[in-house]
């Protein structure tokens, strides 16, 4: 179980660093039921398959969704190659992006979608929610302030 102190430190760091903080994976891993390591291992295998040309299909046989860099990045779900067309941060890295609660599976890895969903839910239900609760404590806001004011965040 992750203790409040990890998230309280994160909020303190956000405040003193102008809006950014680091949450070391080593501090989160023990509470993730392997969701972190499984997702990273699965993604690495999928990247290897893509580089070898072994996986261009999703689990249902359809083509794997490829991200069109000319579209709105707020709704991207799919794979992007390392390219300056995908923004300066993606110039040297490839990646999988899941937006608006959408996921996909890969033909070469039957656990891909499940592992990505588990990682998303851990990232949301534990990490993001933990940081929001810590912000509420720091600002002395009522419990669940963000949930009540902004609505559900589990698909955003």
Coordinates of C-alpha atoms in Angstrom, one line a residue, residues 1-141:
X1 CA 0.0 0.0 0.0
X2 CA 1.3 3.4 -0.9
X3 CA 1.4 5.8 2.0
X4 CA 0.1 9.4 1.9
X5 CA 3.6 10.7 2.4
X6 CA 4.7 9.8 -1.1
X7 CA 1.9 11.9 -2.6
X8 CA 2.3 14.7 -0.1
X9 CA 5.9 14.9 -1.1
X10 CA 4.9 15.0 -4.7
X11 CA 2.5 17.9 -4.1
X12 CA 5.3 19.7 -2.2
X13 CA 7.6 19.2 -5.1
X14 CA 4.9 20.4 -7.5
X15 CA 4.7 23.6 -5.5
X16 CA 8.4 24.3 -5.2
X17 CA 9.3 23.2 -8.7
X18 CA 6.8 25.3 -10.6
X19 CA 4.4 22.5 -11.4
X20 CA 6.4 19.3 -11.9
X21 CA 7.4 16.5 -9.7
X22 CA 8.8 13.0 -9.9
X23 CA 7.2 9.9 -8.6
X24 CA 9.9 7.2 -8.7
X25 CA 8.6 3.9 -10.1
X26 CA 10.5 2.1 -7.4
X27 CA 8.2 3.7 -4.8
X28 CA 5.1 2.8 -6.7
X29 CA 6.0 -0.7 -7.9
X30 CA 5.3 -2.6 -4.7
X31 CA 1.7 -1.3 -4.6
X32 CA 1.0 -2.0 -8.3
X33 CA 0.5 -5.8 -8.2
X34 CA 3.0 -5.9 -11.0
X35 CA 0.9 -3.6 -13.2
X36 CA 3.9 -1.3 -13.9
X37 CA 6.4 -4.0 -14.7
X38 CA 3.9 -6.0 -16.8
X39 CA 3.0 -3.0 -18.8
X40 CA 6.6 -2.0 -19.5
X41 CA 7.6 -5.5 -20.3
X42 CA 4.6 -6.0 -22.6
X43 CA 5.2 -2.6 -24.4
X44 CA 8.9 -3.5 -24.9
X45 CA 8.0 -6.8 -26.5
X46 CA 5.4 -5.0 -28.7
X47 CA 8.0 -2.4 -29.8
X48 CA 10.4 -5.3 -30.7
X49 CA 7.6 -7.0 -32.7
X50 CA 6.8 -3.7 -34.5
X51 CA 10.5 -3.1 -35.3
X52 CA 10.8 -6.6 -36.8
X53 CA 7.6 -6.1 -38.8
X54 CA 5.9 -8.9 -36.9
X55 CA 2.9 -6.9 -35.6
X56 CA 0.9 -4.6 -37.8
X57 CA -2.4 -6.0 -36.6
X58 CA -4.6 -5.6 -33.6
X59 CA -5.9 -8.6 -31.7
X60 CA -9.1 -8.6 -33.8
X61 CA -7.1 -8.8 -37.1
X62 CA -7.6 -5.1 -37.9
X63 CA -4.7 -2.9 -38.6
X64 CA -3.1 -1.5 -35.5
X65 CA -4.2 2.0 -35.0
X66 CA -1.5 4.4 -36.2
X67 CA -1.5 8.0 -34.9
X68 CA -1.9 10.6 -37.5
X69 CA 0.3 13.6 -36.3
X70 CA -2.0 16.0 -38.1
X71 CA -4.9 15.2 -35.9
X72 CA -5.8 16.5 -32.4
X73 CA -3.5 14.8 -29.9
X74 CA -6.2 15.0 -27.2
X75 CA -8.0 12.1 -28.8
X76 CA -5.1 9.9 -29.9
X77 CA -5.2 6.2 -29.4
X78 CA -2.7 4.0 -31.2
X79 CA 1.0 3.7 -32.0
X80 CA 3.3 6.5 -33.1
X81 CA 6.8 6.1 -34.6
X82 CA 9.7 8.2 -33.4
X83 CA 9.4 11.3 -35.5
X84 CA 9.5 15.0 -35.2
X85 CA 6.1 15.0 -36.8
X86 CA 4.7 13.7 -33.5
X87 CA 6.0 16.7 -31.6
X88 CA 9.5 17.5 -30.2
X89 CA 9.1 15.1 -27.3
X90 CA 8.5 12.2 -29.6
X91 CA 11.2 13.0 -32.1
X92 CA 13.4 10.2 -30.7
X93 CA 10.9 7.9 -29.1
X94 CA 8.1 5.6 -30.2
X95 CA 5.0 5.0 -28.1
X96 CA 1.6 3.8 -27.5
X97 CA -1.1 6.3 -26.6
X98 CA -4.5 5.6 -25.1
X99 CA -7.1 8.4 -24.9
X100 CA -10.7 8.7 -23.8
X101 CA -10.8 5.2 -22.3
X102 CA -10.0 3.5 -25.6
X103 CA -7.6 0.5 -25.8
X104 CA -6.6 -2.0 -28.5
X105 CA -4.9 -5.4 -28.5
X106 CA -2.0 -6.7 -30.6
X107 CA -2.0 -9.9 -32.6
X108 CA 1.4 -10.9 -31.4
X109 CA 0.7 -10.3 -27.7
X110 CA -2.6 -11.5 -26.3
X111 CA -1.9 -9.8 -22.9
X112 CA -1.2 -6.3 -24.4
X113 CA -4.7 -4.8 -23.9
X114 CA -5.2 -6.3 -20.5
X115 CA -1.7 -5.2 -19.3
X116 CA -2.3 -1.7 -20.6
X117 CA -5.7 -1.5 -18.9
X118 CA -4.3 -2.6 -15.6
X119 CA -1.5 0.0 -15.8
X120 CA -4.0 2.7 -16.7
X121 CA -6.2 1.8 -13.8
X122 CA -3.3 1.7 -11.4
X123 CA -2.1 5.1 -12.7
X124 CA -5.5 6.6 -12.3
X125 CA -7.0 4.9 -9.3
X126 CA -3.9 4.9 -7.2
X127 CA -1.4 7.5 -8.5
X128 CA -3.5 10.3 -10.0
X129 CA -6.2 10.0 -7.3
X130 CA -3.5 9.9 -4.6
X131 CA -2.0 13.1 -5.9
X132 CA -5.4 14.8 -6.1
X133 CA -6.1 13.8 -2.5
X134 CA -2.8 15.2 -1.5
X135 CA -3.5 18.5 -3.2
X136 CA -6.8 18.6 -1.3
X137 CA -5.0 18.1 2.0
X138 CA -2.4 20.7 1.1
X139 CA -5.0 23.3 0.1
X140 CA -7.3 22.2 2.9
X141 CA -10.1 21.4 0.5

